[in-house]
Amino acid sequence: MNQNTKILTGIAAISMVCTVAIFIGVGVLFALSAYDDTTQYFLTVDELINRKDRLLERNIRLSGAVIGESISFEESTNTLSFLIANVPADYAEVEQQGGLAMVLQSAVDDPNRQRIQITYVGAKPELLRDMAQAIVTGQLHSDGIFYADELLLKCPSRYEEAVPDQAVN
């Protein structure tokens, strides 16, 4: 092989390696941007309020205690609105405070707890009541309202009544 052939072969090999590296880099950037758009954070009310500037318009799952007196439902538009108060996310802390029912009760009764307005368009759930645990999925907008796409509710008093029977059986 002459000197020119060796140089051209080397340049071709380097070009191929650079092309492959660029394709891999673009693929990684594409994957990371897609991941970032679909990431869903699970937060407490305190965490969301403390980081609201960084989390506006992001997909978030939020948990809190429903403030019963704030529930409002507009039947003509199927628009539901209510406040939720902060509850701890740590299971050990919830148990230390007397269980979920006690934590939800104290969250609703404490006017100093941080709260956030939830707006949801859809049917009014049967379990929506004072002291229910709400888990909402949606986005916080710049108006300070959390617009929920999904609403899950858990009413601990409903399940606590069944516990003694289950324990006996």
N, CA and C of each residue as an Amber inpcrd file, in Angstrom:
protein
   507
   0.8500000  -1.1630000   0.0000000   0.0000000   0.0000000   0.0000000
   0.9030000   1.2360000   0.0000000   0.5790000   2.1880000  -0.8720000
   1.4260000   3.3740000  -0.9110000   0.9960000   4.3600000   0.1660000
   1.7520000   5.4100000   0.3010000   1.5560000   6.4060000   1.3650000
   0.1910000   7.0900000   1.2310000  -0.2530000   7.4430000   0.0330000
  -1.5350000   8.1260000  -0.1760000  -2.7140000   7.2260000   0.2060000
  -2.6350000   5.9480000  -0.1090000  -3.6910000   5.0000000   0.2350000
  -3.8100000   4.8660000   1.7470000  -2.6860000   4.8410000   2.4400000
  -2.7030000   4.7520000   3.9050000  -3.3590000   5.9970000   4.5140000
  -3.0440000   7.1450000   3.9860000  -3.6120000   8.4020000   4.5070000
  -5.1210000   8.4310000   4.2690000  -5.5660000   8.0590000   3.0660000
  -6.9910000   8.0550000   2.7530000  -7.7420000   7.0270000   3.6080000
  -7.1380000   5.8820000   3.8600000  -7.7530000   4.8610000   4.7070000
  -7.8860000   5.3740000   6.1380000  -6.8830000   6.0480000   6.6310000
  -6.9180000   6.6160000   7.9820000  -7.9900000   7.6790000   8.1170000
  -8.0900000   8.5460000   7.1120000  -9.1040000   9.6070000   7.1280000
 -10.5080000   8.9890000   7.0870000 -10.7060000   7.9670000   6.2660000
 -12.0040000   7.2910000   6.1780000 -12.3750000   6.6450000   7.5070000
 -11.3980000   6.0250000   8.1610000 -11.6600000   5.3820000   9.4560000
 -12.0240000   6.4190000  10.5070000 -11.2940000   7.5310000  10.5350000
 -11.5810000   8.5940000  11.5090000 -12.9620000   9.1900000  11.2360000
 -13.3090000   9.3960000   9.9740000 -14.6190000   9.9290000   9.6100000
 -15.7410000   9.0040000  10.0720000 -15.5300000   7.7110000   9.8980000
 -16.5400000   6.7360000  10.3010000 -16.7270000   6.7420000  11.8190000
 -15.6320000   6.8000000  12.5590000 -15.7060000   6.8300000  14.0190000
 -16.4270000   8.0990000  14.4780000 -16.1030000   9.2410000  13.8630000
 -16.7610000  10.5060000  14.2250000 -18.2510000  10.4590000  13.9100000
 -18.6270000   9.9010000  12.7790000 -20.0360000   9.7880000  12.3900000
 -20.8010000   8.9200000  13.3940000 -20.2280000   7.7820000  13.7620000
 -20.8670000   6.9090000  14.7400000 -21.0140000   7.6220000  16.0820000
 -19.9680000   8.3520000  16.5080000 -20.0130000   9.0820000  17.7790000
 -21.1030000  10.1520000  17.7540000 -21.2460000  10.8420000  16.6230000
 -22.2860000  11.8770000  16.5100000 -23.6720000  11.2350000  16.5950000
 -23.8810000  10.1130000  15.8940000 -25.1800000   9.4400000  15.9630000
 -25.4940000   8.9670000  17.3770000 -24.5170000   8.4460000  18.0700000
 -24.7260000   8.0070000  19.4530000 -25.0510000   9.2110000  20.3340000
 -24.3270000  10.3040000  20.1620000 -24.5710000  11.5130000  20.9510000
 -25.9650000  12.0620000  20.7310000 -26.3870000  12.1320000  19.4640000
 -27.7310000  12.6170000  19.1540000 -28.7740000  11.6850000  19.7660000
 -28.5570000  10.3910000  19.6850000 -29.4890000   9.4280000  20.2740000
 -29.6150000   9.5930000  21.7790000 -28.4830000   9.7950000  22.4500000
 -28.4960000   9.9940000  23.9070000 -29.2370000  11.2800000  24.2560000
 -28.9700000  12.3680000  23.5380000 -29.6670000  13.6310000  23.8020000
 -31.1680000  13.5030000  23.5670000 -31.5400000  12.7950000  22.5150000
 -32.9520000  12.5850000  22.2350000 -33.6170000  11.7830000  23.3540000
 -32.9550000  10.7360000  23.8000000 -33.5030000   9.9000000  24.8750000
 -33.6400000  10.6960000  26.1700000 -32.6370000  11.5150000  26.4940000
 -32.7000000  12.3100000  27.7160000 -33.8070000  13.3510000  27.6530000
 -33.9940000  13.9970000  26.5200000 -35.0540000  14.9990000  26.4140000
 -36.4230000  14.3430000  26.4920000 -36.5720000  13.1670000  25.9040000
 -37.8480000  12.4510000  25.9900000 -38.1150000  12.0190000  27.4200000
 -37.0930000  11.5640000  28.1320000 -37.2370000  11.1510000  29.5250000
 -37.6460000  12.3420000  30.3760000 -37.0150000  13.4850000  30.1450000
 -37.3070000  14.6770000  30.9400000 -38.7570000  15.1220000  30.7480000
 -39.3040000  14.9840000  29.5440000 -40.6710000  15.3930000  29.2750000
 -41.6860000  14.4690000  29.9210000 -41.3360000  13.2030000  30.1530000
 -42.2920000  12.2510000  30.7000000 -42.0690000  11.9630000  32.1770000
 -41.0390000  12.5450000  32.7690000 -40.7650000  12.3140000  34.1830000
 -41.9140000  12.8670000  35.0120000 -42.3280000  12.1090000  36.0010000
 -43.4070000  12.5430000  36.8660000 -42.9110000  12.5180000  38.3040000
 -42.9230000  13.6670000  38.9350000 -42.4640000  13.7780000  40.3080000
 -43.6250000  13.4650000  41.2590000 -43.3420000  12.8170000  42.4000000
 -44.3460000  12.5580000  43.4260000 -43.9570000  13.4150000  44.6180000
 -44.7910000  14.3940000  44.9290000 -44.4320000  15.3950000  45.9230000
 -45.5220000  15.5910000  46.9660000 -45.1090000  16.1810000  48.0850000
 -46.0560000  16.6730000  49.0770000 -46.3880000  18.1180000  48.7090000
 -47.4050000  18.6800000  49.3390000 -47.7770000  20.0730000  49.0960000
 -46.6090000  20.9920000  49.4490000 -45.9550000  20.7520000  50.5980000
 -44.8010000  21.5770000  50.9890000 -43.7030000  21.5460000  49.9270000
 -43.3880000  20.3580000  49.4350000 -42.3240000  20.2280000  48.4360000
 -42.6740000  20.9770000  47.1610000 -43.9190000  20.8750000  46.7250000
 -44.3330000  21.5650000  45.5040000 -44.2680000  23.0830000  45.6830000
 -44.7860000  23.5750000  46.7850000 -44.7800000  25.0260000  47.0120000
 -43.3480000  25.5500000  47.1440000 -42.4870000  24.7990000  47.8130000
 -41.1000000  25.2440000  47.9820000 -40.3080000  25.2350000  46.6780000
 -40.7150000  24.4210000  45.7030000 -39.9880000  24.3350000  44.4250000
 -40.8670000  24.7320000  43.2430000 -41.8970000  25.5190000  43.4920000
 -42.8800000  25.7890000  42.4460000 -42.2910000  26.4520000  41.2040000
 -41.3040000  27.3200000  41.3530000 -40.7340000  27.9880000  40.1820000
 -40.0780000  27.0040000  39.2220000 -39.4640000  25.9670000  39.7560000
 -38.7930000  24.9690000  38.9200000 -39.7480000  23.9000000  38.4010000
 -40.9510000  23.8120000  38.9800000 -41.8570000  22.7190000  38.6340000
 -43.1100000  23.1520000  37.8760000 -43.1880000  24.4320000  37.5040000
 -44.3470000  24.8920000  36.7440000 -44.4550000  24.1080000  35.4400000
 -45.6910000  23.7250000  35.1100000 -45.9910000  23.0380000  33.8560000
 -45.3360000  21.6520000  33.7430000 -44.8470000  21.0990000  34.8400000
 -44.2330000  19.7630000  34.8200000 -45.2670000  18.7410000  35.2800000
 -45.1550000  17.5110000  34.8000000 -46.0470000  16.4390000  35.2430000
 -45.6960000  16.0700000  36.6760000 -46.6910000  16.1560000  37.5390000
 -46.4580000  15.9450000  38.9720000 -47.5830000  15.0990000  39.5420000
 -47.2320000  14.2530000  40.4890000 -48.2200000  13.5310000  41.2940000
 -48.1020000  14.1110000  42.6960000 -49.2190000  14.5690000  43.2230000
 -49.2550000  15.3110000  44.4730000 -50.2300000  14.6480000  45.4370000
 -49.8720000  14.6410000  46.7110000 -50.7260000  14.0250000  47.7160000
 -51.0120000  15.0210000  48.8340000 -52.2340000  14.9640000  49.3670000
 -52.5880000  15.8300000  50.4840000 -53.9500000  15.4750000  51.0460000
 -54.3270000  16.1740000  52.1100000 -55.6080000  15.9460000  52.7870000
 -56.6480000  16.9320000  52.2680000 -57.8040000  16.4320000  51.8810000
 -58.8760000  17.2720000  51.3410000 -59.4930000  18.1130000  52.4510000
 -59.5950000  19.4130000  52.1950000 -60.2780000  20.3430000  53.0980000
 -61.7430000  20.3660000  52.6590000 -62.5900000  19.6840000  53.4180000
 -63.9840000  19.4790000  53.0260000 -64.7640000  20.7400000  52.7240000
 -64.5770000  21.7710000  53.5340000 -65.3550000  23.0020000  53.3370000
 -64.9710000  23.7470000  52.0590000 -63.8740000  23.3600000  51.4220000
 -63.4360000  24.0460000  50.2030000 -63.9570000  23.3780000  48.9230000
 -64.6290000  22.2340000  49.0620000 -65.0890000  21.4950000  47.8810000
 -66.1950000  22.2560000  47.1670000 -65.9830000  22.4370000  45.8580000
 -66.9550000  23.1210000  45.0160000 -67.0680000  22.3580000  43.7010000
 -68.3090000  22.1140000  43.2540000 -68.5150000  21.3850000  42.0030000
 -69.5060000  22.1440000  41.1360000 -69.0660000  22.4890000  39.9390000
 -69.9150000  23.1770000  38.9690000 -70.4450000  22.1230000  37.9990000
 -71.7250000  21.7550000  38.1530000 -72.3020000  20.6620000  37.3630000
 -72.3220000  20.9530000  35.8710000 -72.5550000  22.1970000  35.4860000
 -72.6750000  22.5040000  34.0540000 -71.3680000  22.2810000  33.2950000
 -70.2370000  22.4280000  33.9820000 -68.9330000  22.2380000  33.3240000
 -68.1820000  21.0240000  33.8580000 -68.7740000  20.3230000  34.8420000
 -68.1150000  19.1890000  35.5050000 -66.7690000  19.5980000  36.0920000
 -66.6910000  20.8170000  36.6050000 -65.4430000  21.3270000  37.1700000
 -65.4900000  21.2240000  38.6870000 -64.5270000  20.5100000  39.2160000
 -64.3960000  20.2760000  40.6430000 -63.2190000  21.0900000  41.1590000
 -63.4050000  21.7320000  42.2970000 -62.3400000  22.5430000  42.8810000
 -62.3110000  22.2950000  44.3870000 -61.1120000  22.1540000  44.9350000
 -60.9670000  21.9580000  46.3790000 -59.5270000  22.2360000  46.7840000
 -59.3060000  22.3760000  48.0740000 -57.9690000  22.5670000  48.6280000
 -57.4700000  21.2620000  49.2260000 -56.1520000  21.0510000  49.1350000
 -55.5360000  19.9680000  49.8950000 -54.4450000  20.5610000  50.7720000
 -54.2870000  19.9780000  51.9540000 -53.2760000  20.4080000  52.9200000
 -52.1320000  19.4050000  52.9310000 -50.9690000  19.8830000  53.3040000
 -49.7790000  19.0390000  53.3380000 -49.9050000  17.9120000  54.3570000
 -49.4890000  16.7320000  53.9330000 -49.3280000  15.5820000  54.8290000
 -47.9470000  14.9920000  54.5540000 -47.3100000  14.4080000  55.5630000
 -45.9790000  13.8360000  55.3410000 -46.0280000  12.6590000  54.3760000
 -44.9400000  12.5060000  53.6250000 -44.8490000  11.4070000  52.6580000
 -44.2070000  10.1650000  53.2590000 -43.4960000  10.3410000  54.3560000
 -42.7600000   9.2360000  54.9730000 -43.7020000   8.3680000  55.8100000
 -43.7880000   7.0870000  55.4520000 -44.6890000   6.1500000  56.1330000
 -44.3670000   6.0610000  57.6300000 -43.0820000   6.0350000  57.9760000
 -42.6880000   5.9370000  59.3880000 -43.1740000   7.1660000  60.1670000
 -43.1000000   8.3230000  59.5500000 -43.5700000   9.5520000  60.2030000
 -45.0900000   9.5220000  60.3770000 -45.7960000   9.0130000  59.3920000
 -47.2530000   8.8870000  59.4810000 -47.6180000   7.9570000  60.6310000
 -46.9540000   6.8230000  60.7340000 -47.2180000   5.8820000  61.8140000
 -46.8800000   6.4830000  63.1750000 -45.7930000   7.2280000  63.2350000
 -45.3720000   7.8670000  64.4840000 -46.4070000   8.8920000  64.9600000
 -47.1110000   9.5060000  64.0110000 -48.1290000  10.5100000  64.3580000
 -49.5020000   9.8970000  64.6060000 -49.5870000   8.5650000  64.6270000
 -50.8420000   7.9090000  64.9780000 -51.5860000   7.2780000  63.8240000
 -50.9800000   7.2030000  62.6480000 -51.6260000   6.5780000  61.4950000
 -52.1950000   7.6040000  60.5410000 -52.6210000   7.1160000  59.3890000
 -53.0760000   8.0030000  58.3240000 -54.3000000   8.8230000  58.7260000
 -55.2600000   8.2150000  59.4100000 -56.4650000   8.9570000  59.8070000
 -56.1150000  10.1400000  60.7010000 -55.2100000   9.9370000  61.6470000
 -54.7950000  11.0200000  62.5460000 -54.0310000  12.1080000  61.7840000
 -53.1760000  11.7030000  60.8630000 -52.3960000  12.6590000  60.0790000
 -53.3160000  13.5150000  59.2110000 -54.2940000  12.8820000  58.5650000
 -55.2300000  13.6260000  57.7300000 -56.0670000  14.5820000  58.5750000
 -56.5090000  14.1190000  59.7270000 -57.2990000  14.9610000  60.6360000
 -56.4960000  16.1930000  61.0650000 -55.2480000  15.9890000  61.4940000
 -54.4480000  17.1310000  61.9510000 -54.0980000  18.0620000  60.7970000
 -53.9300000  17.5370000  59.5810000 -53.6460000  18.3910000  58.4230000
 -54.8270000  19.3000000  58.1110000 -56.0320000  18.7460000  58.1960000
 -57.2380000  19.5260000  57.9060000 -57.5000000  20.5550000  59.0030000
 -57.2490000  20.1920000  60.2530000 -57.5330000  21.0770000  61.3840000
 -56.4970000  22.1850000  61.5750000 -55.3030000  22.0380000  61.0080000
 -54.2230000  23.0060000  61.2060000 -54.2730000  24.1020000  60.1430000
 -54.7080000  25.3010000  60.5070000 -54.8010000  26.3840000  59.5150000
 -53.4290000  26.8820000  59.0430000 -52.3720000  26.4910000  59.7340000
 -51.0320000  26.9230000  59.3450000 -50.3650000  25.9950000  58.3320000
 -50.9870000  24.8570000  58.0350000 -50.4290000  23.9460000  57.0270000
 -50.5290000  24.5990000  55.6580000 -49.5100000  24.3420000  54.8430000
 -49.5690000  24.8390000  53.4740000 -50.6620000  24.0820000  52.7210000
 -51.3440000  24.8290000  51.8600000 -52.4490000  24.2620000  51.0950000
 -52.3070000  24.6830000  49.6340000 -52.9310000  23.9190000  48.7800000
 -52.9070000  24.2630000  47.3650000 -54.2740000  23.9690000  46.7540000
 -54.6820000  24.8350000  45.8360000 -55.9630000  24.6990000  45.1450000
 -55.8380000  23.6680000  44.0280000 -56.8050000  22.7500000  43.9740000
 -56.8550000  21.7290000  42.9380000 -58.0800000  21.9950000  42.0710000
 -57.9110000  21.9090000  40.7540000 -59.0360000  21.9890000  39.8250000
 -59.0070000  20.7440000  38.9550000 -60.1480000  20.0990000  38.8540000
 -60.2640000  18.8440000  38.1000000 -61.5580000  18.8900000  37.2980000
 -61.4860000  18.5150000  36.0350000 -62.6850000  18.4490000  35.2010000
 -63.0300000  16.9750000  35.0030000 -64.2060000  16.6170000  35.4700000
 -64.6640000  15.2370000  35.3880000 -65.7700000  14.9950000  36.3950000
 -66.2140000  13.7710000  36.4710000 -67.2770000  13.4180000  37.4140000
 -66.7980000  13.6120000  38.8530000 -67.6990000  14.0040000  39.7160000
 -67.3670000  14.1830000  41.1290000 -67.3120000  12.8100000  41.7940000
 -66.1380000  12.4330000  42.3270000 -66.0030000  11.1150000  42.9510000
 -66.8010000  11.0010000  44.2510000 -67.3200000   9.8230000  44.4900000
 -68.0980000   9.5570000  45.6940000 -67.2600000   9.7240000  46.9680000
 -65.9710000   9.3740000  46.8980000 -65.1060000   9.4330000  48.0770000
 -64.5590000  10.8190000  48.3850000 -64.9020000  11.8240000  47.5800000
 -64.4050000  13.1760000  47.8360000 -65.1510000  13.7530000  49.0260000
 -64.4230000  13.8780000  50.1280000 -65.0040000  14.4150000  51.3610000
 -63.8890000  14.9370000  52.2570000 -64.2790000  15.5810000  53.3160000
 -63.3260000  16.1230000  54.2850000 -62.4260000  15.0080000  54.8190000
 -61.1420000  15.2900000  54.8710000 -60.1140000  14.4010000  55.4170000
 -59.8100000  13.1900000  54.5480000 -60.2870000  13.1630000  53.3160000
 -59.8790000  12.0820000  52.4120000 -58.4620000  12.3880000  51.9540000
 -57.7030000  11.3490000  51.6710000 -56.3800000  11.5530000  51.1000000
 -56.5510000  11.6240000  49.5860000 -56.1220000  12.7500000  49.0060000
 -56.2020000  12.9290000  47.5530000 -54.8180000  12.7270000  46.9490000
 -54.7770000  11.9730000  45.8850000 -53.5590000  11.8390000  45.0880000
 -53.9490000  12.3040000  43.6990000 -53.3580000  13.4320000  43.2950000
 -53.7140000  14.0470000  42.0260000 -52.5040000  14.0580000  41.0990000
 -52.7680000  13.8530000  39.8290000 -51.7380000  13.9030000  38.8090000
 -52.0890000  15.0430000  37.8690000 -51.1120000  15.8940000  37.5980000
 -51.3620000  17.0260000  36.7210000 -50.2050000  17.9980000  36.7350000
 -50.5340000  19.2890000  36.5850000 -49.5080000  20.3200000  36.4990000
 -49.8990000  21.5510000  37.2990000 -48.8830000  22.1610000  37.8970000
 -49.0490000  23.4480000  38.5670000 -48.8480000  24.5360000  37.5270000
 -49.8140000  25.4560000  37.4350000 -49.7080000  26.5510000  36.4830000
 -49.2760000  27.8300000  37.1930000 -48.9360000  28.8420000  36.4230000
 -48.4170000  30.0940000  36.9820000 -49.4490000  30.8240000  37.8360000
 -50.7370000  30.4850000  37.7060000 -51.7670000  31.1090000  38.5490000
 -51.8170000  30.4990000  39.9480000 -50.9400000  29.5110000  40.2160000
 -50.8690000  28.8910000  41.5370000 -51.8600000  27.7590000  41.7400000
 -52.6150000  27.4210000  40.7150000 -53.6040000  26.3510000  40.8020000
 -53.0200000  25.0940000  40.1780000 -53.2670000  23.9640000  40.8300000
 -52.8350000  22.6660000  40.3220000 -53.9880000  22.0980000  39.5060000
 -53.7670000  21.9270000  38.2080000 -54.7910000  21.3940000  37.3150000
 -54.5830000  19.8880000  37.1920000 -55.5080000  19.1360000  37.7370000
 -55.3820000  17.6800000  37.8030000 -56.0040000  17.0190000  36.5830000
 -55.2800000  16.0420000  36.0450000 -55.7920000  15.2040000  34.9630000
 -56.3720000  13.9160000  35.5300000 -55.8720000  13.5270000  36.7010000
 -56.2820000  12.2870000  37.3430000 -56.4630000  12.5540000  38.8280000
 -57.4940000  11.9550000  39.4050000 -57.8100000  12.1570000  40.8090000
 -58.1050000  10.8120000  41.4560000 -57.3040000  10.4680000  42.4740000
 -57.5150000   9.2440000  43.2480000 -57.7810000   9.6540000  44.6860000
 -58.7020000   8.9850000  45.3270000 -59.0570000   9.3250000  46.7010000
 -59.0340000   8.0990000  47.5830000 -58.6090000   8.3290000  48.8180000
 -58.5710000   7.2580000  49.8050000 -59.1590000   7.8170000  51.0890000
 -60.1450000   7.1350000  51.6080000 -60.7930000   7.5710000  52.8370000
 -60.4530000   6.5580000  53.9280000 -59.4580000   6.8470000  54.7860000
 -58.9990000   5.8490000  55.7510000 -60.0670000   5.3970000  56.7260000
 -61.0020000   6.2680000  57.1040000 -62.0210000   5.8520000  58.0660000
 -62.8810000   4.7340000  57.4790000 -63.0470000   4.7280000  56.1750000
 -63.8420000   3.6940000  55.5150000 -63.1850000   2.3170000  55.6610000
 -61.8470000   2.2870000  55.6600000 -61.1330000   1.0230000  55.7590000
 -60.8560000   0.6280000  57.2040000 -60.7210000   1.6080000  58.0780000
 -60.4330000   1.3090000  59.4830000 -61.5800000   0.5570000  60.1380000
 -62.8050000   0.8430000  59.7030000 -63.9560000   0.1520000  60.2770000
 -63.9100000  -1.3410000  59.9870000 -63.3220000  -1.7320000  58.8780000
 -63.2660000  -3.1420000  58.4890000 -62.1250000  -3.8830000  59.1550000
 -61.1540000  -3.1730000  59.7010000 -59.9750000  -3.8130000  60.2620000
 -60.3020000  -4.7510000  61.4260000 -61.1280000  -4.3790000  62.4240000
 -61.3880000  -5.3200000  63.5260000 -61.9910000  -6.6350000  63.0410000
 -62.9260000  -6.5910000  62.0860000 -63.5250000  -7.8140000  61.5600000
 -62.4810000  -8.6660000  60.8650000 -61.6100000  -8.0170000  60.1100000
 -60.5750000  -8.7460000  59.3890000 -59.5960000  -9.4000000  60.3890000
 -59.2890000  -8.6890000  61.4550000 -58.3540000  -9.2070000  62.4360000
 -58.9260000 -10.4350000  63.1440000 -60.2300000 -10.4090000  63.4310000
 -60.8860000 -11.5270000  64.1010000 -60.9090000 -12.7410000  63.1810000
 -61.2390000 -12.5290000  61.9010000 -61.3230000 -13.6370000  60.9510000
 -59.9330000 -14.1100000  60.6100000
